[in-house]
Tab-separated table of C-alpha atoms in Angstrom:
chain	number	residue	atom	x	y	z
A	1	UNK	CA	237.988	121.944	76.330
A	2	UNK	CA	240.791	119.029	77.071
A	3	UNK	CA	238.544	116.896	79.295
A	4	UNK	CA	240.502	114.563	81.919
A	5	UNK	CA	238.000	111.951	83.543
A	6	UNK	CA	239.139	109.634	86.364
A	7	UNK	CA	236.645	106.546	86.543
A	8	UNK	CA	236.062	106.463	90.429
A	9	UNK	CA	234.981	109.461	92.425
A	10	UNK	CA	235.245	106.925	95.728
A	11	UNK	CA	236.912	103.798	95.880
A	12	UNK	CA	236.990	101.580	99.372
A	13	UNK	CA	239.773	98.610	99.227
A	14	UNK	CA	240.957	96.096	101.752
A	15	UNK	CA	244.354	96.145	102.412
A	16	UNK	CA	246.455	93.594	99.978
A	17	UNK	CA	243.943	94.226	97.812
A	18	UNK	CA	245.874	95.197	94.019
A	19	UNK	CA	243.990	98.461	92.984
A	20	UNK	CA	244.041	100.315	89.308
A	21	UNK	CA	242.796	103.460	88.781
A	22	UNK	CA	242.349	104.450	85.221
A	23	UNK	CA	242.256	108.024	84.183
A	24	UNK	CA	241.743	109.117	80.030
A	25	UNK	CA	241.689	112.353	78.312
A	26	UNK	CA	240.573	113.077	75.279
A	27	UNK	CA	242.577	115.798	73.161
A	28	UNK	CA	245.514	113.983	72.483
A	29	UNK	CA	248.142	114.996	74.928
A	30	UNK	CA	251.534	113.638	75.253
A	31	UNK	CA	252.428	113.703	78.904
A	32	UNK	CA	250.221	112.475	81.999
A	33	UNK	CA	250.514	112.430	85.542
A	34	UNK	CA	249.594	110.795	88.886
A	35	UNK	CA	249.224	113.123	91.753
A	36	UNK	CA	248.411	111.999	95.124
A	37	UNK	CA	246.631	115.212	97.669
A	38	UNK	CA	247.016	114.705	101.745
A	39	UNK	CA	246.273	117.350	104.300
A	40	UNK	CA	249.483	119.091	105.278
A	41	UNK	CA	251.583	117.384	102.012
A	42	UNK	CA	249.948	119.569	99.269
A	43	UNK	CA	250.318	117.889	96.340
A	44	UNK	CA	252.696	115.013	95.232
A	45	UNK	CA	253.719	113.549	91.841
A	46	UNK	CA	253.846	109.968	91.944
A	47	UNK	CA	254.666	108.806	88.445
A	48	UNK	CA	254.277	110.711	85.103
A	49	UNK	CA	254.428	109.335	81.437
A	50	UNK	CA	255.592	111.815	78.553
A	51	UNK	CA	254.764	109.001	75.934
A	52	UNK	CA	253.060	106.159	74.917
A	53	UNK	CA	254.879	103.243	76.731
A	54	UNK	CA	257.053	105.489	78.532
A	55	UNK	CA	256.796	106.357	82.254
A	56	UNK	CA	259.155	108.074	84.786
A	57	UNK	CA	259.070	108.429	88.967
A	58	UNK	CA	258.333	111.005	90.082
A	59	UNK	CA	259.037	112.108	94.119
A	60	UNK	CA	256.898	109.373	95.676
A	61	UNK	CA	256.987	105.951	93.608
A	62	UNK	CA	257.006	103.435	96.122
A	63	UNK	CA	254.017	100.634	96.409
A	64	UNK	CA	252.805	101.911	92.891
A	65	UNK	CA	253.509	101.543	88.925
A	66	UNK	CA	251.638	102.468	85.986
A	67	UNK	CA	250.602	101.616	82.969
A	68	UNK	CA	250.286	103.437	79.361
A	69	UNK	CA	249.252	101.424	76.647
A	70	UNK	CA	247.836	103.556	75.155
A	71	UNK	CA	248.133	107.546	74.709
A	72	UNK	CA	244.910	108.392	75.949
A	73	UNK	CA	244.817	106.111	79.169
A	74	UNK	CA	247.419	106.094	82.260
A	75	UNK	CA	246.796	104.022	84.705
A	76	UNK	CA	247.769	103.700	88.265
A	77	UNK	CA	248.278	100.573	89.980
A	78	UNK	CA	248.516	99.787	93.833
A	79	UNK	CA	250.345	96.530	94.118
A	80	UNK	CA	249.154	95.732	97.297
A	81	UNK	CA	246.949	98.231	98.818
A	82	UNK	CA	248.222	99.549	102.527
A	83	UNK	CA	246.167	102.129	104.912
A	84	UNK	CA	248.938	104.687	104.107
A	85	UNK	CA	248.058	104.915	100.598
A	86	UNK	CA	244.446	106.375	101.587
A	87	UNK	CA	244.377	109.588	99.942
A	88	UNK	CA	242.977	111.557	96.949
A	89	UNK	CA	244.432	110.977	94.137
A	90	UNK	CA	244.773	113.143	90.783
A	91	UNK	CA	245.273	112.223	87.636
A	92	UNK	CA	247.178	115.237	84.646
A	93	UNK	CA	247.595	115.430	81.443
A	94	UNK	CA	249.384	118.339	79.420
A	95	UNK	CA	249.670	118.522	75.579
A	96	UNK	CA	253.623	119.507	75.945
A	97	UNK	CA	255.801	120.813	78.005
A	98	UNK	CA	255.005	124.603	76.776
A	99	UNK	CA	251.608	124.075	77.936
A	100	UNK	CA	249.395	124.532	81.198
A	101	UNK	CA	248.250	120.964	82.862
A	102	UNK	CA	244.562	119.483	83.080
A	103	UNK	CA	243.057	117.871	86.361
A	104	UNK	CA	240.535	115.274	86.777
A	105	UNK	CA	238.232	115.048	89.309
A	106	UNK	CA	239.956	112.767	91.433
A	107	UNK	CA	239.712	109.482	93.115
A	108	UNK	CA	239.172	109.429	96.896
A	109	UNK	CA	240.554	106.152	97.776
A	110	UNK	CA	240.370	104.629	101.087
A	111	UNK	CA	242.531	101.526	102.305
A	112	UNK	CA	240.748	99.439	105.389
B	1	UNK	CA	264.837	122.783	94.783
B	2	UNK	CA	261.818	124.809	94.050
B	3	UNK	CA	259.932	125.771	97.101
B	4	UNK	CA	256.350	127.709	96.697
B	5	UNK	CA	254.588	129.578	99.040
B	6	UNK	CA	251.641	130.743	99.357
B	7	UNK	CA	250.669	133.611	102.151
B	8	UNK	CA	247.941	133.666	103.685
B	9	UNK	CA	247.147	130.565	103.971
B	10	UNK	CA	243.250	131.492	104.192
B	11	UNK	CA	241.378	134.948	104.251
B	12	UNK	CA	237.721	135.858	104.225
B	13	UNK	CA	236.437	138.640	102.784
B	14	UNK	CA	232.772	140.354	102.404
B	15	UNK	CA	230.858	140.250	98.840
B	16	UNK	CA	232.358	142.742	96.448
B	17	UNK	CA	235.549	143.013	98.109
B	18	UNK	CA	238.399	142.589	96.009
B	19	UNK	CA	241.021	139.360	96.456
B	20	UNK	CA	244.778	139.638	96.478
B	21	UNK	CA	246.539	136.032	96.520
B	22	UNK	CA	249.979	135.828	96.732
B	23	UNK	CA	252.624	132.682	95.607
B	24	UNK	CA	256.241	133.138	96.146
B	25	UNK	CA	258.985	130.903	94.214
B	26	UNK	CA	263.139	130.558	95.030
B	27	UNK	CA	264.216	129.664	91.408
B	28	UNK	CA	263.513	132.268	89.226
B	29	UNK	CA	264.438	129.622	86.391
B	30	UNK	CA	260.891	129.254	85.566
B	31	UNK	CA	258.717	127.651	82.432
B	32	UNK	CA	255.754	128.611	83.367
B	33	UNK	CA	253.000	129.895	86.123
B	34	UNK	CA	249.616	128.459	86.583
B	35	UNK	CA	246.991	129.089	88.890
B	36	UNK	CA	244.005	126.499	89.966
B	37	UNK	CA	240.864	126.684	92.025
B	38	UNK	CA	239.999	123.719	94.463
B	39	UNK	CA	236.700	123.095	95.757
B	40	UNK	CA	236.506	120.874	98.566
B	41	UNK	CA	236.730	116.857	97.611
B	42	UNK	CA	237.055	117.804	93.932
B	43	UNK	CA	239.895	118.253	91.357
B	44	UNK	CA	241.935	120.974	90.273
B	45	UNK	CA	240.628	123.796	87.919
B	46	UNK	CA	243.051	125.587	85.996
B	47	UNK	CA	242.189	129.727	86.252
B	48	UNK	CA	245.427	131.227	84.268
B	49	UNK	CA	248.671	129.802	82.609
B	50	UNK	CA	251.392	132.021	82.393
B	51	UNK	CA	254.234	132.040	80.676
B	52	UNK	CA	257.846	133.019	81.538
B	53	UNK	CA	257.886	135.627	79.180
B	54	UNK	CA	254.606	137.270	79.823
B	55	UNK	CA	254.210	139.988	82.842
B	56	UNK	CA	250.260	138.838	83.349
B	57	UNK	CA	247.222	137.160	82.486
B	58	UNK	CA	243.392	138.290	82.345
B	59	UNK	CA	240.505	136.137	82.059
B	60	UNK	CA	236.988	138.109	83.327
B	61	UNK	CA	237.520	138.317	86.866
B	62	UNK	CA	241.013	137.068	87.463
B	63	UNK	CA	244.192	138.964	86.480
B	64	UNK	CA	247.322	137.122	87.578
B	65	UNK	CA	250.783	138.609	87.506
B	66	UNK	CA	254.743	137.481	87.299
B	67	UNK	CA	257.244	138.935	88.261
B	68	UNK	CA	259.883	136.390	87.571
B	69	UNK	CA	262.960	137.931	89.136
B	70	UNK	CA	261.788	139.191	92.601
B	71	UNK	CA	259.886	135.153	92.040
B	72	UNK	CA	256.196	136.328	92.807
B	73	UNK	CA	252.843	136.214	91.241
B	74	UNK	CA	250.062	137.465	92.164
B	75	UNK	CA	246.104	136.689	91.918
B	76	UNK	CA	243.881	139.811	91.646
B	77	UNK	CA	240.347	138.565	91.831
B	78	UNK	CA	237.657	141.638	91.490
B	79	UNK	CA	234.506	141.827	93.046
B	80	UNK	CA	234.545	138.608	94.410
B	81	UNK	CA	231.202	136.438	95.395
B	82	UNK	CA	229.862	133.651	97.325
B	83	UNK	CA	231.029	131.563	94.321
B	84	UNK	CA	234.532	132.289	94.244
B	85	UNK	CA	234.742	130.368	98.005
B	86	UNK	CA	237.667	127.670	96.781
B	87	UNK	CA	241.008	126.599	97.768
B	88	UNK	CA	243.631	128.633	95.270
B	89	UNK	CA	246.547	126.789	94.289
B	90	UNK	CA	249.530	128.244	92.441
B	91	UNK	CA	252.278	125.878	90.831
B	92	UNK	CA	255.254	126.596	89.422
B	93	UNK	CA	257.025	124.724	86.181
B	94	UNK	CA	260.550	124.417	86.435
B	95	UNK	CA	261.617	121.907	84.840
B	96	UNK	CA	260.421	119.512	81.717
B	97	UNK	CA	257.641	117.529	83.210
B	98	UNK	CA	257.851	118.680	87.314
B	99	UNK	CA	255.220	121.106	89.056
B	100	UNK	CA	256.189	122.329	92.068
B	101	UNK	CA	252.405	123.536	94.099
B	102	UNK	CA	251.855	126.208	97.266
B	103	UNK	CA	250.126	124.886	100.006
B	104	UNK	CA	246.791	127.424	98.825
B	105	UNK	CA	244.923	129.505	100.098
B	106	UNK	CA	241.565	128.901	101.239
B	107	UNK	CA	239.317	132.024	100.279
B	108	UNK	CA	235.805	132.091	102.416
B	109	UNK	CA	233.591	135.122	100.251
B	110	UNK	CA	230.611	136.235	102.789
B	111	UNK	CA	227.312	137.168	101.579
C-alpha cells in the first residue's frame, strides 16, 4: 500500500513564526496535494504539484507556497504564521490523474 | 462549479443494522468517485474508487454505487459495528487534478 506520512501529528507556532510542513510518499506518484480541514469548510485544496518542480494554486493560496524538490516530498510553507491559519492540514498524493488519491495523517497546527 | 452533498449529515444506527450514505453531485462530467472514512483528529482513508465508467464498487462490507447521470452515489455498508463509527466523506473528480468533497456524514454504530 502507497503510504503518505506527514512528519507532525501536532505542531504549536507563534504567530510570524515561518512554518514547513513536510509530507513524503513512497510509491512514486506524480501529483501531490495540500489540503487544509476546518469545521463548517470541509475540505480545501491549497496548492497541488503534478511534477517534480512544478506546483499550481489551488482555491485557497494565500499566506502559503510550497516546495517540490523532489518527487517524493511536497512541502508546505507558512510564510509568516497568523491565528487564521490554525487548522488541520492534509497532505495527497495520487499516482495520475486516472487514479484514486492517498491521505496522510495530518498535521494539527495551531497558531498562538 | 461542482457542488457535493452529502444527506444526512449524521445518523446512528444499532449493531447489525445496515448503512445507506448518500452523496449528490451537479456536473455529471465526472472522472471519478471516491469514498473515505474519517476518524476524529486523523486523516482520510480511502474505502472505494470508482470510476466513471463503472456502475459500482465492492470491497467486504462496503458496496458503493454511481449513477452518473441522475449525479448520485451511494454507500451501502452491511451489518455495520461499533467499528465502522467514522465521519464518511465522498469526493468527486472533475477535473485533472481538483476534488470537489461533501460535507460527510458522521455515522454513530451502537452496541
Amino acid at each position: 500500500d502507497v503510504k503518505v506520512t506527514q512528519s507532525s501529528r501536532y505542531l504549536v507556532k507563534r504567530t510570524g513564526e515561518k512554518v514547513f510542513l513536510e509530507c513524503v510518499q513512497d510509491m512514486d506518484h506524480e501529483n501531490m496535494f495540500w489540503y487544509r480541514q476546518d469545521p463548517g469548510l470541509g475540505l480545501r485544496l491549497i496548492y497541488f504539484s503534478y511534477d517534480v518542480k512544478m506546483k499550481e494554486k489551488g482555491d485557497i493560496p494565500e499566506g502559503y507556497s510550497v516546495s517540490r524538490e523532489k518527487k517524493e516530498r511536497f512541502s508546505l510553507i507558512l510564510e509568516s504564521a497568523s491565528t487564521n491559519q490554525t487548522s488541520m492540514y492534509l497532505c495527497a498524493s495520487r499516482l495520475d490523474y486516472n487514479y484514486g488519491y492517498t491521505f496522510g495523517s495530518g498535521t494539527r497546527l495551531t497558531v498562538v | 462549479k461542482q457542488e457535493v452533498t452529502q444527506i444526512p449529515a449524521a445518523l446512528s444506527v444499532p449493531e447489525g443494522e445496515n448503512l445507506v450514505l448518500n452523496c449528490s453531485f451537479t456536473d455529471s462530467a465526472i472522472y471519478n468517485l471516491q469514498w473515505f472514512r474519517q476518524d476524529p483528529g486523523k486523516g482520510l482513508t480511502s474505502l472505494l474508487l470508482i470510476q466513471s465508467s463503472q456502475r459500482e464498487q465492492t470491497s467486504g462490507r462496503l458496496n458503493a454505487s454511481l449513477d452518473k447521470s441522475s449525479g448520485r452515489s451511494t454507500l451501502y455498508i452491511a451489518a455495520s459495528q461499533p467499528g465502522d463509527s467514522a465521519t464518511y466523506l465522498c469526493a468527486v473528480k472533475s477535473n485533472d487534478y481538483k476534488l470537489s468533497f461533501g460535507a460527510g456524514t458522521t455515522v454513530t454504530v451502537r452496541a
